[in-house]
CSV table of C-alpha atoms in Angstrom, one decimal:
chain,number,residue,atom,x,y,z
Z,261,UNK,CA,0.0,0.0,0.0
Z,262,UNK,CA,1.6,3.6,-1.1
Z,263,UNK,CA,0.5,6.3,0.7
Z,264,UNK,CA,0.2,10.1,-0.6
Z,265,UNK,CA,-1.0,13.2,-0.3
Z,266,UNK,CA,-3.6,15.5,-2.3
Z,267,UNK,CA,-3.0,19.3,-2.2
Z,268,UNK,CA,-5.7,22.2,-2.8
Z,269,UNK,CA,-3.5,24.9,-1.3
Z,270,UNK,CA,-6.6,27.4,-0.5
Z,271,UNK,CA,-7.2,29.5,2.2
Z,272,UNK,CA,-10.0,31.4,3.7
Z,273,UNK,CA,-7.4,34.5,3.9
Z,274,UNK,CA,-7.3,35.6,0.5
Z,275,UNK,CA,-4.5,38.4,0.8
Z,276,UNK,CA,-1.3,38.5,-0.1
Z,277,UNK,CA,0.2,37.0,3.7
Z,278,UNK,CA,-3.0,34.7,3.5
Z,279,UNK,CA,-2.0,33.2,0.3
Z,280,UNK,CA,1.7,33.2,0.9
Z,281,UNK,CA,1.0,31.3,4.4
Z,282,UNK,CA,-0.8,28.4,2.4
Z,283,UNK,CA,1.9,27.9,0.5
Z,284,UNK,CA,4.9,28.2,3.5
Z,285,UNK,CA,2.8,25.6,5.0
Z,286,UNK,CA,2.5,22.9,2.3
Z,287,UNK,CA,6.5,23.2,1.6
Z,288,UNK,CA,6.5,22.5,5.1
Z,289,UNK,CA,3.9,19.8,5.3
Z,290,UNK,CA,4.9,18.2,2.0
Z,291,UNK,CA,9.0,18.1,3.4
Z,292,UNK,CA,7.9,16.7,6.6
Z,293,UNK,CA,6.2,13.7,4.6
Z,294,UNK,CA,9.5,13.4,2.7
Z,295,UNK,CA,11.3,12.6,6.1
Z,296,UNK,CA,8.6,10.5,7.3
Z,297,UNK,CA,8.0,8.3,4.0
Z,298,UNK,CA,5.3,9.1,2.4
Z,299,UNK,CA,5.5,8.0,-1.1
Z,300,UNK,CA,3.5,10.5,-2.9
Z,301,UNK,CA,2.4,14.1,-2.7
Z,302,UNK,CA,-0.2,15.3,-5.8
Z,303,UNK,CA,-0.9,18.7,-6.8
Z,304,UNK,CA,-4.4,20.0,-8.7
Z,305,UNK,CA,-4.4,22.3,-10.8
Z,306,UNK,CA,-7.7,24.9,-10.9
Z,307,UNK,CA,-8.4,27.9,-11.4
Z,308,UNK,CA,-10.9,30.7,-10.7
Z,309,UNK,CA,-11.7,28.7,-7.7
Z,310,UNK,CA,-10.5,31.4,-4.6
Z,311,UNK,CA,-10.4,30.8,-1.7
Z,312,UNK,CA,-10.8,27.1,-2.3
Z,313,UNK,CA,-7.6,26.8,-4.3
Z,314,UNK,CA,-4.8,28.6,-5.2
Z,315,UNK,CA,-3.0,25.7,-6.9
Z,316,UNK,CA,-2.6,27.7,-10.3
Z,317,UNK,CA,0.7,26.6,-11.6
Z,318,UNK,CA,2.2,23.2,-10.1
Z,319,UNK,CA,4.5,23.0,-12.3
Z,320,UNK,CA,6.0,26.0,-10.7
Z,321,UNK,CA,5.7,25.3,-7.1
Z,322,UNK,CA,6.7,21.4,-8.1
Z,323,UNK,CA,10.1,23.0,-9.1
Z,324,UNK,CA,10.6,24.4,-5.2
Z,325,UNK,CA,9.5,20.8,-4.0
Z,326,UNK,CA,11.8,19.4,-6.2
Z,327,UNK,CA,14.5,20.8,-4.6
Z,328,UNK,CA,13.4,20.4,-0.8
Z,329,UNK,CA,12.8,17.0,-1.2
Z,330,UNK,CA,14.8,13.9,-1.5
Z,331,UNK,CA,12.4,10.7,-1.7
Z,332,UNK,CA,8.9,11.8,-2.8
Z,333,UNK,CA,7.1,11.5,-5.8
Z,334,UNK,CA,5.9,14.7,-7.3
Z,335,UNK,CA,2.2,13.9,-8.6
Z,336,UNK,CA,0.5,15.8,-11.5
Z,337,UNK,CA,-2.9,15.4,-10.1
Z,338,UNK,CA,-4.3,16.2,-12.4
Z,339,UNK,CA,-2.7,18.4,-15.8
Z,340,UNK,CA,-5.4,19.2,-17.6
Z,341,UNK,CA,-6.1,18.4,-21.4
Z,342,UNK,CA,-8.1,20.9,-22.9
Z,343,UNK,CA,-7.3,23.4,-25.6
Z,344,UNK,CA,-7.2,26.9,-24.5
Z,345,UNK,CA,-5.7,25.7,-20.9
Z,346,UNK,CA,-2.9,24.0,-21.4
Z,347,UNK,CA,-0.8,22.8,-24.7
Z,348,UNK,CA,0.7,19.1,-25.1
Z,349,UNK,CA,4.0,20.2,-26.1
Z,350,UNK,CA,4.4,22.7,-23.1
Z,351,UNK,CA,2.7,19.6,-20.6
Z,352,UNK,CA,5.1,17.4,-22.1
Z,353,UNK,CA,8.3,19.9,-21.7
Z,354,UNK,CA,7.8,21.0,-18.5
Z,355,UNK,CA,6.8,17.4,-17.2
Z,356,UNK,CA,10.4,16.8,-18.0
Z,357,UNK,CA,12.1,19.3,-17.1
Z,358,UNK,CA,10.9,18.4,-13.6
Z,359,UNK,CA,11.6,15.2,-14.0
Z,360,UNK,CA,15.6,16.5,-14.2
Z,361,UNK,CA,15.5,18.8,-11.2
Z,362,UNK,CA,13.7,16.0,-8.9
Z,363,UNK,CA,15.8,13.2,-10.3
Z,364,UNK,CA,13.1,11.3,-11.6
Z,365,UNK,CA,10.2,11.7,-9.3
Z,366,UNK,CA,7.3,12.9,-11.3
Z,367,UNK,CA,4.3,11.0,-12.1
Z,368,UNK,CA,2.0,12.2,-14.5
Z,369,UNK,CA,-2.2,12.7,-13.7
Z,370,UNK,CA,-4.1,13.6,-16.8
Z,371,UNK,CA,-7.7,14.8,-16.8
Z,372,UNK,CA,-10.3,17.2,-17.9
Z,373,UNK,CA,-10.4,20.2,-14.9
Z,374,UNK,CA,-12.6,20.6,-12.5
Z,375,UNK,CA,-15.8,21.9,-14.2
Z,376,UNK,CA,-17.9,24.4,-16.1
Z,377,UNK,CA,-16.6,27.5,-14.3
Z,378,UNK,CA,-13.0,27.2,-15.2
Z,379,UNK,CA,-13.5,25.2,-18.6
Z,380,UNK,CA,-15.5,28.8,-19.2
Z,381,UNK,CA,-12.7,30.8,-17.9
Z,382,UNK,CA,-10.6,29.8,-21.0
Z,383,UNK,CA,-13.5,29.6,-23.7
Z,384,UNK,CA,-13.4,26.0,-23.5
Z,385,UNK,CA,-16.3,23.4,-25.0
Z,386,UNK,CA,-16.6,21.3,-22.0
Z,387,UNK,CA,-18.6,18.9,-25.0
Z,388,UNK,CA,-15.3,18.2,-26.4
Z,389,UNK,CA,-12.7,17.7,-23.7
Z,390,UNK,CA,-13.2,14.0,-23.6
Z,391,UNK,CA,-12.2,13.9,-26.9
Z,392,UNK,CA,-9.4,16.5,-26.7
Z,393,UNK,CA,-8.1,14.3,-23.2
Z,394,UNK,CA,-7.8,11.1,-25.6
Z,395,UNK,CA,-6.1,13.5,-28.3
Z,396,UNK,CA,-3.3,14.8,-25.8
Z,397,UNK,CA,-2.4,11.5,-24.1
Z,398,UNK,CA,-2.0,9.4,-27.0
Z,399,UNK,CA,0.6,12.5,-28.1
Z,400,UNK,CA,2.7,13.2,-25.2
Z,401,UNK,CA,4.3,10.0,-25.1
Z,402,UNK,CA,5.4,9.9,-28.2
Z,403,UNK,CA,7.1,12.8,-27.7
Z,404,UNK,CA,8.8,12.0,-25.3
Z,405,UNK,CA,9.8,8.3,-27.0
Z,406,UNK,CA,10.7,9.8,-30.5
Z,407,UNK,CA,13.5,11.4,-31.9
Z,408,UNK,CA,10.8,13.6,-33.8
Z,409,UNK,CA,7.3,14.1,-33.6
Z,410,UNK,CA,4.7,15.6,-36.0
Z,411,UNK,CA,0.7,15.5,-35.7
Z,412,UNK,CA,-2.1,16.3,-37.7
Z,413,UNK,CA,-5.4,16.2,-35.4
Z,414,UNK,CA,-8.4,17.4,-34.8
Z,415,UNK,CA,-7.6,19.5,-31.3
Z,416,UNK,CA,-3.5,20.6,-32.2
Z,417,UNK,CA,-1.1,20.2,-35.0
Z,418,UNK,CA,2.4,20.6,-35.5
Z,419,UNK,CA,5.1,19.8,-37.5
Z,420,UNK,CA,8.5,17.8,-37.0
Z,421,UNK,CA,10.0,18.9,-34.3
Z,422,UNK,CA,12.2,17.8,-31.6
Z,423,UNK,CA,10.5,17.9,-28.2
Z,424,UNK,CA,13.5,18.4,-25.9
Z,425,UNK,CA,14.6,17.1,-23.3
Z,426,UNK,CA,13.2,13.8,-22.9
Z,427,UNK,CA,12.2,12.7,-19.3
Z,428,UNK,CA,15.1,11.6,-17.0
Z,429,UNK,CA,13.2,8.2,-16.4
Z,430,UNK,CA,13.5,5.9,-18.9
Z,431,UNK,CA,11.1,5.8,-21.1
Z,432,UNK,CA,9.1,7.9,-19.1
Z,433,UNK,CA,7.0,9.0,-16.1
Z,434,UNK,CA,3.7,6.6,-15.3
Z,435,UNK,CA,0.8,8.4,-16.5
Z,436,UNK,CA,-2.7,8.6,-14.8
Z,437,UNK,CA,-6.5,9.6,-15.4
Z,438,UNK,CA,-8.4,10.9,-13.1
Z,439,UNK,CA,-11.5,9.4,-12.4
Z,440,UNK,CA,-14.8,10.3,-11.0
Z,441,UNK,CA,-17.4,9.7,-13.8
Z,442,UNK,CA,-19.0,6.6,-14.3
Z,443,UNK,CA,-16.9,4.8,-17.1
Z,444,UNK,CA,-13.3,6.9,-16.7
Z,445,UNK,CA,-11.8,3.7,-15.5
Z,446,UNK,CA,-12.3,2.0,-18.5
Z,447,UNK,CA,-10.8,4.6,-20.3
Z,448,UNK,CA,-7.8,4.5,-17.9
Z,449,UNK,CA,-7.6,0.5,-18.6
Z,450,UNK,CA,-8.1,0.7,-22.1
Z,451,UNK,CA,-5.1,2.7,-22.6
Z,452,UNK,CA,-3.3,1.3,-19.8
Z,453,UNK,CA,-3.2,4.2,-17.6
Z,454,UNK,CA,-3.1,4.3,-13.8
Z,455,UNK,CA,-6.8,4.6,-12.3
Z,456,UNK,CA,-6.3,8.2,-10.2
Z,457,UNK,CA,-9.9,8.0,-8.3
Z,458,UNK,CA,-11.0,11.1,-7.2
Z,459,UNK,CA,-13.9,10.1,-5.3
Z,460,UNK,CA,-14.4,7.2,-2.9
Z,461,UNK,CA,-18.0,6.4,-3.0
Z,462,UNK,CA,-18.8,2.9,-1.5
Z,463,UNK,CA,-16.7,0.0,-0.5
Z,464,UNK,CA,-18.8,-2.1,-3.1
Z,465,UNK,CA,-19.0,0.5,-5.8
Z,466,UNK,CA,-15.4,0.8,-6.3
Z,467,UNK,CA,-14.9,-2.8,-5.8
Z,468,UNK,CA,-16.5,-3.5,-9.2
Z,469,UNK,CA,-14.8,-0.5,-11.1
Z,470,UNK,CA,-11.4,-2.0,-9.4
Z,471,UNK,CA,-12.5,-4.9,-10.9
Z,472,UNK,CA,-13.8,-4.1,-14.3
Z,473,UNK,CA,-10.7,-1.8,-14.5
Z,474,UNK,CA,-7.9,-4.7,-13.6
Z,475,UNK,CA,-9.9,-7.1,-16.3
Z,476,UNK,CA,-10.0,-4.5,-19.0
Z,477,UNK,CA,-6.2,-3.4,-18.4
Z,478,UNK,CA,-5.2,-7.4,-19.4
Z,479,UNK,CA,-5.6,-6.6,-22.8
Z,480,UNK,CA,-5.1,-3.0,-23.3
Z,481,UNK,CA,-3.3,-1.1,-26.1
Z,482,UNK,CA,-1.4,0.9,-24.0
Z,483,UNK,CA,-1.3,5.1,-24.8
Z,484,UNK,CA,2.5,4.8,-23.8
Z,485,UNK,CA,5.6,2.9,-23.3
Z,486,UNK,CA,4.8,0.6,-20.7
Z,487,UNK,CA,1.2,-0.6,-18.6
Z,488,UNK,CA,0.7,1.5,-15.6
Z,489,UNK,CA,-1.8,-0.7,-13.8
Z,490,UNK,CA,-2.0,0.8,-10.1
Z,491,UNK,CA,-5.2,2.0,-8.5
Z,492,UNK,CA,-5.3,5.2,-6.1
Z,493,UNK,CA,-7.8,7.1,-4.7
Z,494,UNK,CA,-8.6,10.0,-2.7
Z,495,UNK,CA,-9.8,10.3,1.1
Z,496,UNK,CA,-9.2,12.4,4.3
Z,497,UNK,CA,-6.8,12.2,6.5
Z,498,UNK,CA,-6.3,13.4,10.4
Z,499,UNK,CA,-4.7,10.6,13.1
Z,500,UNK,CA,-4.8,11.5,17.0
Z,501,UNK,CA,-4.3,9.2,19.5
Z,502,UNK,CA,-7.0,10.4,21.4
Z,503,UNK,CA,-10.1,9.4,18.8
Z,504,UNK,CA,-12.6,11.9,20.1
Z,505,UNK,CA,-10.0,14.6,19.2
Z,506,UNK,CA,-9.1,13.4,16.2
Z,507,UNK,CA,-13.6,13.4,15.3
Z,508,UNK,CA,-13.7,16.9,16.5
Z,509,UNK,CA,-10.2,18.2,14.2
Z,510,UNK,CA,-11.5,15.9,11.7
Z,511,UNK,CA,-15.0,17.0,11.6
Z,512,UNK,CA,-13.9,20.8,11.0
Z,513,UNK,CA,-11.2,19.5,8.3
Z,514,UNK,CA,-14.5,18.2,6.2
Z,515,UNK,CA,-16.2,21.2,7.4
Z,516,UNK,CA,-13.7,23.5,5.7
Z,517,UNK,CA,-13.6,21.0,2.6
Z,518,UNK,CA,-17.3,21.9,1.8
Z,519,UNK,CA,-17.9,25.2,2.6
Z,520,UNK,CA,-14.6,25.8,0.4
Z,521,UNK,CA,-16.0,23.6,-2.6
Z,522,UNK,CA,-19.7,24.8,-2.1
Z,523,UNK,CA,-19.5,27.3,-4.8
Z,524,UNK,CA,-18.7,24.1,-8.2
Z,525,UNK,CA,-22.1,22.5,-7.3
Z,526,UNK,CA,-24.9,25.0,-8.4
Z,527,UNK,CA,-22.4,26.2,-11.7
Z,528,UNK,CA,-22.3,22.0,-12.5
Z,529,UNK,CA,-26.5,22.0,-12.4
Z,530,UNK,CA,-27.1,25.2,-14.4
Z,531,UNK,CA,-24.7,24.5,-17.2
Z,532,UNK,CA,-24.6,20.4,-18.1
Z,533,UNK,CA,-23.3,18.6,-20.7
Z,534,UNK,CA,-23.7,15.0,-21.6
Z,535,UNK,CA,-19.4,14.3,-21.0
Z,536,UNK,CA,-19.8,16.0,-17.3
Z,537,UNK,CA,-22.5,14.3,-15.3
Z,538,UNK,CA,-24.0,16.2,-12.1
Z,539,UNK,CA,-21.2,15.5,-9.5
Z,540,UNK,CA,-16.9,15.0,-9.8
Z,541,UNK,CA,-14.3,15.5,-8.2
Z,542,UNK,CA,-15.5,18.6,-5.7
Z,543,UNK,CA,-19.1,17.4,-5.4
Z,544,UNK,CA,-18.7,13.8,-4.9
Z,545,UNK,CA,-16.0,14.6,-2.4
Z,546,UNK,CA,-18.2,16.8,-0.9
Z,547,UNK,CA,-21.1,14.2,-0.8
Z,548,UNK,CA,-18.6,11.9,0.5
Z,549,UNK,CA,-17.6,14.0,3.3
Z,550,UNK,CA,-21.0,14.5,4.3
Z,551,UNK,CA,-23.0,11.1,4.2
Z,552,UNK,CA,-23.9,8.5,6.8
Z,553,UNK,CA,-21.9,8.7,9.8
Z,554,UNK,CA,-20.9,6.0,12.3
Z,555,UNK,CA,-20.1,6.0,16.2
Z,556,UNK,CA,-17.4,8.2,15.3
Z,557,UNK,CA,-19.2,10.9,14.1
Z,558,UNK,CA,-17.5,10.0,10.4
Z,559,UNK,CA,-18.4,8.6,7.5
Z,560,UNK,CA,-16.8,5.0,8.0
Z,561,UNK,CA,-14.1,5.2,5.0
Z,562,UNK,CA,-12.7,8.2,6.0
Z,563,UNK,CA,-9.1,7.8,7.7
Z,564,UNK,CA,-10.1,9.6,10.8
Z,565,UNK,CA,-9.5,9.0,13.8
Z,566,UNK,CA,-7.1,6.8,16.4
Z,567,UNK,CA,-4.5,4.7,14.5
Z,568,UNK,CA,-7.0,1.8,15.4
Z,569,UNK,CA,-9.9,3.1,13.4
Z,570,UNK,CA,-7.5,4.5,10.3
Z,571,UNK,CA,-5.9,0.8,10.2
Z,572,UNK,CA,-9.4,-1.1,10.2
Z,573,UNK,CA,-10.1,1.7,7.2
Z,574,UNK,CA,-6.8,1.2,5.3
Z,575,UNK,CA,-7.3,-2.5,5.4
Z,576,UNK,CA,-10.8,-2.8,4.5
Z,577,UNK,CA,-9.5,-0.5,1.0
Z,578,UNK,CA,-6.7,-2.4,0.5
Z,579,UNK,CA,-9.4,-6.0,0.7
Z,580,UNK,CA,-10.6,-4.3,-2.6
Z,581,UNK,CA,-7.8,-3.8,-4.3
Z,582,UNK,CA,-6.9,-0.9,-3.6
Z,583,UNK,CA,-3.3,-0.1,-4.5
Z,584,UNK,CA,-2.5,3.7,-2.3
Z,585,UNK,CA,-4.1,6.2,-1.3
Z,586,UNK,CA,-3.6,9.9,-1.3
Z,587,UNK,CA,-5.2,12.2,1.9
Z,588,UNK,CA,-6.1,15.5,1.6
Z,589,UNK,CA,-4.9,17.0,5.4
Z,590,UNK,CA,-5.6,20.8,4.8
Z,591,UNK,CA,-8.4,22.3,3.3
Z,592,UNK,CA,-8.8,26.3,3.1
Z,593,UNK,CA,-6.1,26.6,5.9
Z,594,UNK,CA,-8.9,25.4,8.1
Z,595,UNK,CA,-6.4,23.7,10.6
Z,596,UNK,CA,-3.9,24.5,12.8
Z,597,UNK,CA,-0.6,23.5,11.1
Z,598,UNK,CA,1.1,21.8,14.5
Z,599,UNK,CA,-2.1,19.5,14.2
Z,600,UNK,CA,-1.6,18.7,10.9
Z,601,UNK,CA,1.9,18.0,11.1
Z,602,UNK,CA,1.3,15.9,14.5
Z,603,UNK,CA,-1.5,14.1,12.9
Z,604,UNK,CA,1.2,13.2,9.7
Z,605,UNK,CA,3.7,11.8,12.3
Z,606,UNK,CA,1.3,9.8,14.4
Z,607,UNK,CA,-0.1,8.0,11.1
Z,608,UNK,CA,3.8,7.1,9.8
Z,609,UNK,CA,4.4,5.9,13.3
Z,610,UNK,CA,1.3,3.6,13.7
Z,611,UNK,CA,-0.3,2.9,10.7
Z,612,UNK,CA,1.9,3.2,7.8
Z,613,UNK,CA,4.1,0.0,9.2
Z,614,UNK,CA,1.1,-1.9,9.1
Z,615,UNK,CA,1.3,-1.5,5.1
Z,616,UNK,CA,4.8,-1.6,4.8
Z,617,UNK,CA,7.2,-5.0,4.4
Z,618,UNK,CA,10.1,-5.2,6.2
Z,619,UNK,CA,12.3,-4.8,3.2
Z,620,UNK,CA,10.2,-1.9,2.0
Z,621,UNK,CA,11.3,-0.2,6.2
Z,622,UNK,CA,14.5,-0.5,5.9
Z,623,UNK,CA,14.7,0.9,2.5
Z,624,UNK,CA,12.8,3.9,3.7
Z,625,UNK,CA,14.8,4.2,6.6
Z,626,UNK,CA,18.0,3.9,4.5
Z,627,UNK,CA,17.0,6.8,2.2
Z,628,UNK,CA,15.6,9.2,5.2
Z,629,UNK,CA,19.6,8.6,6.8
C-alpha cells in the first residue's frame, strides 16, 4: 500500500500574507512527509476557484518541491487536457524538465479540470474535452519516446520537431487519469493508464470499477511505453491518538472542505453537458464527506481517527484492491498546522508500518539517513 497526499493549497485569507501562508505551510507539510516516507504528494491544478484553491501553476511550485525534497514522488494530479488551458507540447516539456531537477520523481495525472466555471474561464467546450483528453495522451508519449514528432489532429497540429529534453526516467514517467465519472476507468484500462480516483463512494461500488478496471487493463493497447496498472484514490486524513480529538479536528477539516467547494455545485447544475454528469471530483467529495456517519461521528471510509480506526479503514480499502491512497490534510487553511503535522507523524508511526514490508522499512529508513 503507497500512501500520498492530495494538495488544494486554498485558504479562507485571501491576501497576499494569507496566500503566501498556504503555500509556506504545504512546503513545510509536503517536506515533513518526505522525512517521514510518504510515497507521494499530488498537486491540482484549478483555477478561478479562490479561496478554495490557489494551486494555479504546479509546475511552478513542483520545481521548489523538487528541490526540498529527496524521496517523494511529485504527482501531476491532475494536468489538464483541454485546448485553451494547457498545450501538449508545453505539458510534455515542462513534465520533464521536472523530471531533471527531482531526479526522476514525477508522475503524470491527466484529466479534464474541475468543471464548467473554469472550462468557461478559458473559452473552453466542455462537450469536447473528452475527446481532446484522448487527443493529448495518445501525443505526449510519443514525444517523449521519438527522436521527432509531428501530428495532424483534430484539437492541435504541428510539425517535425524535436520535443526536448526527454524525461530523465527511462522511457518515461507513469501516466494517470483521473477518475470520477461513471466509465473513466475504463478509459484508464483501455489505454493502460493508472486509475487516479477522485472520489471514494462505497466499498462495493469501487470494488467493481477496481475490478472491471484490472480485467480491461489485461488486454489493453497501451497510450505509452509501458502498462501502468495501479489504483489510487482520494480520502481524508487526520490521526490522533485520542479518537474523540481526532472526530472533533477531523470533523472541522470536512467542514472546511465543503464550505470551500460549495461554490462548483450549483455552476455544475445550471450549465450540463452529456461528458460532465451532475457530480466529480468537488461534489462527490463533498457528498462523501457528508454522508452517513458511524459512532465516530465519520463517515466510515474516512481515515479519521485513532490509529485503530485508520488501520481497520486502510485494510478494508486495500481487501478491494486498492493499491495507495492519497489524503487531503488541509483544506482552506482550516487547521492548525502543529495539528496537521502531528496528525502526519502519528499515522507514519502507527499505521503506515502496518502496510509496509520489512524490506520496504528498511529501504525507507536507508534513504531518510
Amino acid at each position: 500500500m503507497k500512501f500520498g497526499l492530495l494538495y488544494e493549497i486554498g485558504s479562507f485569507d485571501t491576501s497576499r500574507e494569507g496566500i503566501l501562508k498556504a503555500y509556506e505551510n504545504t512546503i513545510e507539510q509536503v517536506k515533513l512527509a518526505d522525512e517521514l516516507g510518504f510515497d507521494y504528494v499530488w498537486l491540482v491544478e484549478h483555477h478561478f476557484t479562490s479561496p478554495f484553491s490557489f494551486s494555479i501553476a504546479p509546475e511552478v511550485f513542483f520545481g521548489a518541491l523538487a528541490r526540498e525534497t529527496k524521496n517523494i514522488r511529485l504527482g501531476f494530479g491532475i494536468s489538464v487536457l483541454v485546448p485553451g488551458m494547457n498545450h501538449p507540447i508545453k505539458i510534455a516539456e515542462r513534465t520533464a524538465v521536472l523530471d531533471y531537477l527531482s531526479g526522476g520523481r514525477v508522475d503524470l495525472g491527466t484529466g479534464r479540470s474541475g468543471g464548467w466555471s473554469e472550462l468557461g474561464g478559458f473559452g473552453a467546450d466542455p462537450h469536447t474535452t473528452k475527446e481532446s483528453w484522448d487527443e493529448f495522451v495518445r501525443a505526449i508519449p510519443k514525444m517523449w519516446t521519438q527522436k521527432t514528432f509531428s501530428h495532424e489532429g483534430r484539437f492541435f497540429s504541428m510539425p517535425e520537431r524535436e520535443v526536448v529534453p526527454k524525461p530523465y526516467q527511462d522511457p518515461h514517467p507513469p501516466m494517470w487519469v483521473a477518475v470520477t465519472s461513471e466509465g473513466t476507468e475504463v478509459d484508464a484500462a483501455e489505454r493502460g493508464l493508472g486509475s487516479f480516483g477522485l472520489s471514494m463512494g462505497g466499498y462495493e461500488a469501487q470494488e467493481a470499477k477496481i475490478k472491471n478496471y484490472r480485467r480491461i487493463i489485461k488486454d489493453c493497447e497501451p497510450v505509452g511505453a509501458f502498462v501502468n496498472e495501479q489504483v489510487q484514490t482520494v480520502n481524508f486524513m487526520f490521526c490522533d491518538e485520542d479518537p474523540q480529538r481526532a472526530a472533533t479536528i477531523g470533523r472541522s477539516l470536512l467542514d472546511g472542505f465543503n464550505y470551500g467547494t460549495s461554490h462548483g455545485v450549483p455552476v455544475k447544475e445550471v450549465y450540463s453537458s452529456p461528458t460532465y454528469q451532475i457530480g466529480g471530483f468537488l461534489p462527490t467529495l463533498r457528498q462523501e464527506a457528508l454522508g452517513a456517519t458511524d459512532d465516530t461521528g465519520i463517515p466510515p471510509g474516512l481515515a479519521i481517527g485513532d490509529p485503530e480506526r485508520i488501520i481497520g479503514v486502510v485494510k478494508k480499502w486495500e481487501s478491494i484492491g486498492v493499491d495507495g491512497i492519497n489524503f487531503v490534510v488541509q483544506a482552506t487553511e482550516t487547521l492548525e498546522q502543529e495539528d496537521i503535522l502531528n496528525s502526519m507523524r502519528v499515522f507514519a508511526r502507527e499505521v503506515m508500518p502496518k502496510f509496509k514490508s520489512a524490506d520496504e522499512e528498511e529501504v525507507q529508513k536507508a534513504e531518510v539517513a
